[in-house]
Coordinates of C-alpha atoms and ligand atoms in Angstrom, one line a residue:
M1 CA -16.1 17.5 9.9
F2 CA -12.8 17.5 11.7
A3 CA -9.5 15.7 11.3
E4 CA -8.6 15.3 15.0
D5 CA -9.3 18.8 16.3
V6 CA -8.8 20.7 13.1
P7 CA -11.9 21.6 11.0
L8 CA -11.4 20.4 7.4
S9 CA -12.6 23.8 6.2
A10 CA -9.6 25.5 7.9
I11 CA -7.3 23.3 6.0
A12 CA -9.1 23.9 2.7
R13 CA -8.9 27.7 3.4
T14 CA -5.2 27.8 3.9
V15 CA -3.9 25.0 1.7
G16 CA -6.6 24.8 -1.0
T17 CA -8.2 21.7 -2.6
P18 CA -7.8 19.0 -3.6
T19 CA -5.8 18.0 -0.6
Y20 CA -5.0 14.7 1.2
V21 CA -5.4 15.0 4.9
Y22 CA -4.0 12.5 7.3
S23 CA -4.4 12.0 11.1
T24 CA -1.3 11.4 13.2
A25 CA -3.4 9.9 16.0
T26 CA -5.0 7.4 13.7
L27 CA -1.7 6.4 12.1
E28 CA -0.2 5.9 15.5
R29 CA -3.1 3.9 16.8
H30 CA -2.9 1.7 13.7
I31 CA 0.7 0.8 13.9
S32 CA 0.4 0.2 17.6
V33 CA -2.6 -2.1 17.2
V34 CA -0.8 -4.2 14.6
Q35 CA 2.4 -4.3 16.7
D36 CA 0.5 -5.3 19.8
A37 CA -1.5 -8.0 18.0
F38 CA 1.8 -9.9 17.4
E39 CA 3.3 -9.4 20.9
G40 CA 4.8 -12.4 22.4
T41 CA 6.0 -13.7 19.0
R42 CA 9.2 -12.7 17.2
H43 CA 7.9 -10.4 14.5
L44 CA 8.8 -7.5 12.3
V45 CA 6.1 -5.2 10.9
C46 CA 7.4 -3.9 7.5
Y47 CA 5.0 -1.2 6.4
S48 CA 4.3 -1.5 2.7
V49 CA 5.5 1.9 1.4
K50 CA 3.5 1.8 -1.8
A51 CA 0.3 2.4 0.1
N52 CA 1.3 5.8 1.2
S53 CA 4.9 6.8 0.7
N54 CA 4.9 10.4 2.2
L55 CA 8.0 10.9 4.2
A56 CA 6.0 12.1 7.1
V57 CA 4.1 8.9 7.2
L58 CA 7.2 6.8 6.8
S59 CA 9.0 8.7 9.6
L60 CA 6.1 8.3 12.0
F61 CA 6.1 4.5 11.4
A62 CA 9.8 4.4 11.7
K63 CA 9.6 6.1 15.1
H64 CA 7.3 3.3 16.1
G65 CA 9.9 0.7 15.3
A66 CA 8.5 -0.4 11.9
G67 CA 10.5 -1.7 9.1
F68 CA 9.5 -1.3 5.4
D69 CA 8.4 -3.3 2.5
I70 CA 9.6 -1.7 -0.7
V71 CA 9.3 -2.4 -4.3
S72 CA 11.8 0.0 -6.0
A73 CA 14.9 2.0 -5.5
G74 CA 12.7 5.0 -5.2
E75 CA 10.9 3.6 -2.2
L76 CA 14.3 2.8 -0.6
A77 CA 15.4 6.3 -1.1
R78 CA 12.2 7.5 0.5
V79 CA 12.9 5.2 3.6
Q80 CA 16.4 6.6 3.8
A81 CA 15.1 10.2 3.5
A82 CA 12.6 9.5 6.3
K83 CA 15.4 8.1 8.4
G84 CA 13.9 4.6 8.5
D85 CA 16.0 1.7 9.6
V86 CA 17.3 0.2 6.3
Q87 CA 18.2 -3.1 8.2
K88 CA 14.5 -3.6 8.5
V89 CA 13.8 -3.4 4.8
V90 CA 12.4 -6.2 2.7
F91 CA 12.6 -5.7 -1.1
S92 CA 9.6 -7.2 -3.0
G93 CA 8.6 -7.1 -6.7
V94 CA 8.8 -9.1 -9.8
G95 CA 10.9 -6.7 -11.8
K96 CA 13.8 -5.4 -9.8
R97 CA 16.6 -4.0 -12.0
E98 CA 20.3 -4.8 -11.4
D99 CA 21.0 -1.2 -10.3
E100 CA 18.2 -1.5 -7.8
L101 CA 19.5 -4.8 -6.4
A102 CA 23.0 -3.3 -6.1
F103 CA 21.7 -0.1 -4.5
A104 CA 19.6 -2.1 -1.9
L105 CA 22.5 -4.5 -1.2
S106 CA 24.9 -1.7 -0.6
A107 CA 22.4 0.0 1.6
G108 CA 22.3 -3.1 3.8
I109 CA 18.6 -4.2 3.7
L110 CA 17.3 -7.2 5.6
M111 CA 16.3 -9.3 2.5
F112 CA 15.3 -9.6 -1.1
N113 CA 12.1 -11.3 -1.8
V114 CA 13.1 -13.1 -5.0
E115 CA 10.4 -13.9 -7.6
S116 CA 12.1 -15.9 -10.3
R117 CA 15.1 -18.1 -11.1
E118 CA 16.6 -15.4 -13.2
E119 CA 16.3 -12.8 -10.5
L120 CA 18.1 -15.1 -8.1
E121 CA 20.8 -15.6 -10.7
L122 CA 21.2 -11.8 -11.1
L123 CA 21.2 -11.3 -7.3
D124 CA 24.0 -13.8 -7.0
R125 CA 26.1 -11.9 -9.6
V126 CA 25.4 -8.6 -7.8
G127 CA 26.4 -10.1 -4.5
R128 CA 29.6 -11.7 -5.8
A129 CA 30.6 -8.4 -7.5
A130 CA 30.1 -6.7 -4.1
K131 CA 31.9 -9.5 -2.4
V132 CA 29.0 -10.2 -0.1
R133 CA 26.2 -12.6 0.2
A134 CA 22.8 -11.1 -0.5
P135 CA 20.2 -12.3 2.0
F136 CA 17.1 -13.6 0.2
S137 CA 13.8 -15.3 0.6
V138 CA 11.9 -16.8 -2.3
R139 CA 8.4 -15.5 -2.7
V140 CA 6.2 -18.6 -3.2
N141 CA 2.8 -18.7 -4.9
P142 CA 0.6 -20.6 -2.5
D143 CA -2.1 -21.0 -5.1
V144 CA -5.0 -19.8 -3.0
D145 CA -7.9 -17.7 -4.0
A146 CA -7.9 -14.5 -1.9
K147 CA -11.4 -13.7 -3.0
T148 CA -10.5 -10.2 -3.7
H149 CA -10.7 -7.9 -6.8
R150 CA -9.0 -9.7 -9.7
Y151 CA -6.6 -6.8 -10.1
I152 CA -5.3 -7.1 -6.6
A153 CA -5.3 -10.9 -6.1
T154 CA -1.8 -12.2 -6.4
G155 CA -1.7 -15.7 -5.0
L156 CA -3.3 -17.7 -7.8
K157 CA -1.4 -20.1 -10.0
S158 CA -2.2 -17.8 -13.0
S159 CA -0.6 -14.7 -11.3
K160 CA 2.7 -13.2 -12.3
F161 CA 3.8 -13.1 -8.8
G162 CA 5.9 -15.7 -6.8
V163 CA 7.1 -19.1 -7.9
P164 CA 5.4 -22.5 -7.5
F165 CA 6.4 -24.6 -4.4
A166 CA 8.3 -27.2 -6.3
E167 CA 10.4 -24.6 -8.1
A168 CA 11.1 -22.8 -4.8
V169 CA 12.6 -26.0 -3.3
D170 CA 14.8 -26.3 -6.4
L171 CA 15.9 -22.6 -6.0
Y172 CA 16.9 -23.1 -2.4
R173 CA 18.9 -26.2 -3.3
W174 CA 20.5 -24.5 -6.2
A175 CA 21.3 -21.4 -4.1
R176 CA 23.5 -23.5 -1.7
R177 CA 26.1 -23.7 -4.4
M178 CA 26.0 -19.9 -4.9
K179 CA 28.6 -17.5 -3.4
G180 CA 26.6 -14.3 -3.7
V181 CA 23.4 -15.1 -1.9
V182 CA 22.3 -16.6 1.3
A183 CA 18.8 -17.9 2.0
I184 CA 17.4 -16.5 5.2
G185 CA 13.6 -16.5 4.7
L186 CA 10.5 -17.6 2.8
D187 CA 7.9 -15.2 1.6
C188 CA 4.3 -15.1 0.3
H189 CA 1.6 -12.5 -0.3
I190 CA -1.7 -13.6 -1.6
G191 CA -3.5 -10.3 -2.4
S192 CA -4.9 -7.1 -1.0
Q193 CA -8.1 -6.0 0.7
L194 CA -8.7 -9.4 2.2
T195 CA -11.9 -9.6 4.2
D196 CA -11.8 -13.3 5.1
V197 CA -9.0 -15.0 7.1
K198 CA -9.6 -18.4 5.5
P199 CA -7.4 -17.9 2.4
M200 CA -4.7 -16.4 4.8
I201 CA -4.9 -19.5 7.1
E202 CA -4.6 -21.8 4.1
A203 CA -1.7 -19.9 2.6
V204 CA 0.2 -19.6 5.8
G205 CA -0.3 -23.2 6.5
K206 CA 1.1 -24.3 3.2
V207 CA 4.1 -21.9 3.6
A208 CA 4.8 -23.1 7.1
G209 CA 5.0 -26.7 5.7
L210 CA 7.5 -25.6 3.1
Y211 CA 9.5 -23.8 5.8
R212 CA 9.7 -26.9 7.9
L213 CA 10.7 -29.0 4.9
L214 CA 13.5 -26.5 4.0
R215 CA 14.8 -26.3 7.5
G216 CA 14.7 -30.1 7.5
E217 CA 17.1 -30.0 4.5
G218 CA 19.4 -27.8 6.4
V219 CA 18.5 -24.5 4.8
A220 CA 19.1 -22.0 7.7
L221 CA 15.9 -19.9 7.4
T222 CA 15.1 -17.5 10.1
H223 CA 12.3 -15.3 8.6
L224 CA 8.9 -16.1 7.4
D225 CA 7.2 -13.3 5.5
V226 CA 3.5 -13.6 5.3
G227 CA 2.9 -10.5 3.2
G228 CA 0.2 -7.9 3.7
G229 CA -3.3 -7.6 2.5
L230 CA -5.6 -7.2 5.5
G231 CA -8.7 -5.3 4.3
V232 CA -10.4 -2.2 5.6
T233 CA -14.0 -0.9 5.6
Y234 CA -14.7 1.3 2.7
G235 CA -18.5 0.7 2.7
T236 CA -20.1 -2.4 4.0
E237 CA -17.1 -4.8 4.2
K238 CA -16.4 -6.5 7.5
P239 CA -12.7 -7.4 7.5
P240 CA -11.4 -9.4 10.4
G241 CA -10.1 -7.5 13.4
L242 CA -6.4 -7.6 14.2
A243 CA -6.8 -10.3 17.0
E244 CA -8.5 -12.6 14.5
Y245 CA -6.0 -11.8 11.8
S246 CA -3.1 -12.3 14.1
K247 CA -4.5 -15.7 15.2
A248 CA -5.0 -16.8 11.7
I249 CA -1.3 -16.3 11.1
R250 CA 0.1 -17.4 14.5
T251 CA -1.8 -20.7 14.7
P252 CA -0.4 -22.4 11.7
L253 CA 3.1 -21.1 12.7
E254 CA 3.0 -22.4 16.2
G255 CA 6.3 -24.0 17.3
L256 CA 8.1 -22.7 14.1
D257 CA 11.5 -21.2 14.7
A258 CA 11.0 -18.0 12.7
T259 CA 10.6 -14.3 12.9
I260 CA 7.3 -13.5 11.4
V261 CA 7.6 -10.6 8.8
L262 CA 4.3 -8.7 8.1
E263 CA 3.9 -6.3 5.2
P264 CA 0.7 -4.3 6.0
G265 CA -0.1 -1.3 3.9
R266 CA -3.7 -0.4 3.5
V267 CA -4.8 -1.4 7.1
L268 CA -2.3 1.1 8.5
V269 CA -3.1 4.2 6.4
A270 CA -6.4 3.9 4.5
N271 CA -8.8 5.0 7.3
A272 CA -6.2 7.7 8.5
G273 CA -6.8 9.8 5.4
V274 CA -9.4 11.7 3.4
L275 CA -9.2 13.5 0.1
L276 CA -10.7 17.0 0.6
S277 CA -12.3 18.4 -2.5
R278 CA -14.6 21.3 -3.5
V279 CA -17.8 21.3 -5.4
L280 CA -17.3 23.2 -8.7
Y281 CA -20.6 22.8 -10.4
R282 CA -24.0 21.1 -10.2
K283 CA -25.2 19.7 -13.4
P284 CA -28.7 18.3 -13.7
T285 CA -29.3 16.5 -17.0
A286 CA -32.3 14.7 -18.3
S287 CA -31.1 11.3 -17.1
K288 CA -28.7 12.0 -14.3
H289 CA -27.6 14.6 -11.8
F290 CA -23.9 15.4 -11.6
T291 CA -21.8 17.1 -9.0
V292 CA -18.5 18.2 -10.5
V293 CA -15.8 18.4 -7.9
D294 CA -12.2 19.6 -8.1
A295 CA -10.6 16.2 -7.4
G296 CA -10.4 13.6 -10.2
M297 CA -9.2 10.2 -11.1
N298 CA -5.7 11.6 -11.5
D299 CA -5.8 12.3 -7.8
L300 CA -7.6 9.2 -6.7
I301 CA -7.6 6.5 -9.3
R302 CA -9.2 3.6 -7.2
P303 CA -12.8 4.2 -8.3
A304 CA -11.8 4.3 -12.0
L305 CA -9.3 1.5 -11.8
Y306 CA -11.0 -1.0 -9.5
E307 CA -14.6 0.2 -9.4
A308 CA -13.7 0.8 -5.8
F309 CA -16.2 2.4 -3.4
H310 CA -15.2 5.4 -1.4
D311 CA -17.8 7.1 0.8
I312 CA -18.2 10.8 0.0
R313 CA -19.4 13.1 2.7
P314 CA -20.2 16.8 2.9
V315 CA -17.7 18.5 5.2
K316 CA -20.5 20.8 6.6
P317 CA -23.5 18.8 7.4
R318 CA -26.6 20.1 5.5
A319 CA -30.0 19.3 6.8
G320 CA -33.1 19.0 4.6
K321 CA -33.5 17.6 1.1
K322 CA -31.3 14.8 -0.2
L323 CA -30.5 14.2 -3.8
K324 CA -29.2 11.3 -5.8
T325 CA -26.1 12.5 -7.6
N326 CA -23.0 11.3 -9.4
V327 CA -19.9 12.8 -8.0
V328 CA -17.5 13.2 -10.9
G329 CA -14.0 14.8 -11.4
P330 CA -12.8 17.2 -14.1
V331 CA -10.7 14.7 -16.0
C332 CA -11.7 14.1 -19.7
E333 CA -12.7 10.4 -19.2
S334 CA -16.1 8.9 -18.7
S335 CA -14.5 6.7 -16.0
D336 CA -13.6 9.8 -13.9
V337 CA -16.4 9.2 -11.4
L338 CA -15.6 9.3 -7.7
G339 CA -19.0 8.1 -6.6
S340 CA -22.0 7.1 -8.7
D341 CA -25.6 7.2 -7.5
R342 CA -24.8 8.8 -4.2
T343 CA -27.6 10.1 -2.0
L344 CA -26.2 13.3 -0.6
P345 CA -27.6 16.5 0.9
V346 CA -28.1 19.1 -1.8
L347 CA -24.6 20.6 -2.1
E348 CA -23.9 24.2 -3.1
Q349 CA -21.1 25.4 -5.3
G350 CA -18.0 25.9 -3.2
D351 CA -19.1 23.3 -0.6
L352 CA -16.4 20.9 0.6
V353 CA -16.6 17.2 0.4
A354 CA -14.4 14.5 2.0
V355 CA -13.7 11.4 0.0
M356 CA -13.2 8.9 2.8
T357 CA -10.7 6.1 3.5
A358 CA -8.3 7.7 1.0
G359 CA -5.1 7.3 2.9
A360 CA -4.0 4.2 1.1
Y361 CA -3.3 4.0 -2.6
G362 CA -4.5 7.6 -3.0
M363 CA -1.6 10.0 -3.4
S364 CA 0.8 7.2 -4.0
M365 CA -1.1 6.4 -7.2
A366 CA -1.8 9.9 -8.2
S367 CA -0.7 11.1 -11.6
T368 CA -0.7 14.4 -13.5
Y369 CA -2.9 13.2 -16.2
N370 CA -4.7 16.1 -18.0
S371 CA -1.7 18.1 -16.8
R372 CA -3.3 18.5 -13.4
P373 CA -0.7 19.2 -10.6
R374 CA -0.9 16.6 -7.9
P375 CA -2.7 17.5 -4.6
A376 CA -1.1 18.8 -1.4
E377 CA -0.7 16.5 1.6
V378 CA -1.4 17.6 5.1
L379 CA -0.7 15.9 8.4
V380 CA -2.9 16.8 11.4
S381 CA -1.8 16.3 15.0
G382 CA -4.3 17.4 17.7
G383 CA -5.2 21.0 17.0
A384 CA -2.4 21.6 14.6
F385 CA -1.7 20.7 11.0
R386 CA 1.2 21.1 8.6
V387 CA 1.7 20.6 4.9
V388 CA 3.9 17.5 4.4
R389 CA 3.9 17.8 0.7
E390 CA 3.3 21.0 -1.2
R391 CA 0.8 21.1 -4.0
E392 CA 2.5 20.7 -7.3
Q393 CA 2.8 23.9 -9.3
L394 CA 2.2 24.3 -13.0
N395 CA 6.0 24.5 -13.9
D396 CA 6.5 21.2 -11.9
L397 CA 4.4 19.6 -14.7
Y398 CA 7.0 20.1 -17.4
R399 CA 10.2 20.0 -15.4
G400 CA 12.8 18.2 -17.4
E401 CA 11.0 18.7 -20.8
T402 CA 12.5 20.6 -23.6
R403 CA 10.9 22.6 -26.4
Ligands
LLP1 N1 3.3 -7.0 0.2 C1 3.3 -7.1 -1.2 C2 4.3 -8.0 -1.7 C3 2.3 -6.5 -1.9 O1 2.3 -6.6 -3.2 C4 1.4 -5.5 -1.4 C5 0.4 -4.8 -2.1 C6 1.5 -5.4 0.1 C7 2.4 -6.2 0.8 C8 0.6 -4.5 0.9 O2 -0.8 -4.9 0.7 P1 -1.9 -4.3 1.7 O3 -1.6 -4.5 3.0 O4 -1.8 -2.8 1.4 O5 -3.1 -4.8 1.1 N2 -3.5 -0.4 -5.5 C9 -4.5 -1.4 -5.0 C10 -3.7 -2.2 -4.1 C11 -2.5 -2.9 -4.7 C12 -1.7 -3.8 -3.7 C13 -0.4 -4.2 -4.2 N3 0.4 -4.9 -3.4 C14 -5.6 -0.7 -4.3 O6 -5.7 0.6 -4.4 O7 -6.5 -1.4 -3.9

């Protein structure tokens, strides 16, 4: 198996395992396809940094004109370190701290996506203290069912995200009397890994109605942020293509005087990355067969956290007999299973496997649980590759601790 023109085995030999491997060509293709799908409309693609926050990935998207959707001061610092355009940054999240608001305001970001009355109040204070008006949009909760995993659906009434429509209208009216903020947009995000455009059409339609209403009241909105969420194929899902997705968003917004802001994460990076891992042991038991590999739930938590499916493939094709096995990691948790009941060629100790579609929410959610250093990250380009994040070392694990 190759990443572009580089055999994964060559990467494993020089960098070791577990290692995340990303393809430049795929990342570039994805950002271009998304940008192109919205050609002819005023739009801004703000890559959702949380999906994969490696500086090399951010820098690549920045060079393609992307802005960024951030949720913390840390993500803003990453955008700055990657030389991303801070004026194209939108700041999302329900729990922004005062110092984070102040930092982002002084950095000069495009807008704050405000999620509560108290946050707006604080942003106003921060703006007045800095003697500027902080540009904001309210994230509304469109109350639609995104039909995705309950842990990643965010647009339902019961969700902690966004504010109800009626309250949003009040917030915009209230904000007119404030000296430290200025309303420039309206925002929503209904959830992640969406495989159907219907909830998106419904949400965008509702939000467009609210945008019109607010403009009618004289609120000078210029940006309509429709969030991210477009799904990818991990196994058998059939997410809409970019043309269909773009149409689903553009149609309800026809005639609207707004820059469409998009916050794609997963769709840009998921299929551009694999997690490369090595077989440690085979372990047949009376009831099940286990293949123990050197990547665990600390490296890729999606299967354990969301019961997510990631295809697992041998790096070197092996002909002949196949075996049903459970691919598990070394972490001391029963949920440390990367793939259960997988029919795979009979693997030998030392064989390499690739956990597919691991470019999104892989490394960015990795931890050092069980005091396991986090994996290295490698970026391939054509026939060359480079380490874009070094493997953590043992002494990194207790940096800052004292005896
Ligand atoms: N915008 C906002 C406000 C978000 O909360 C998110 C994701 C995105 C954009 C990007 O969504 P995407 O295009 O990547 O679906 N860790 C989970 C996914 C959590 C998504 C959180 N918010 C996973 O591994 O499936």
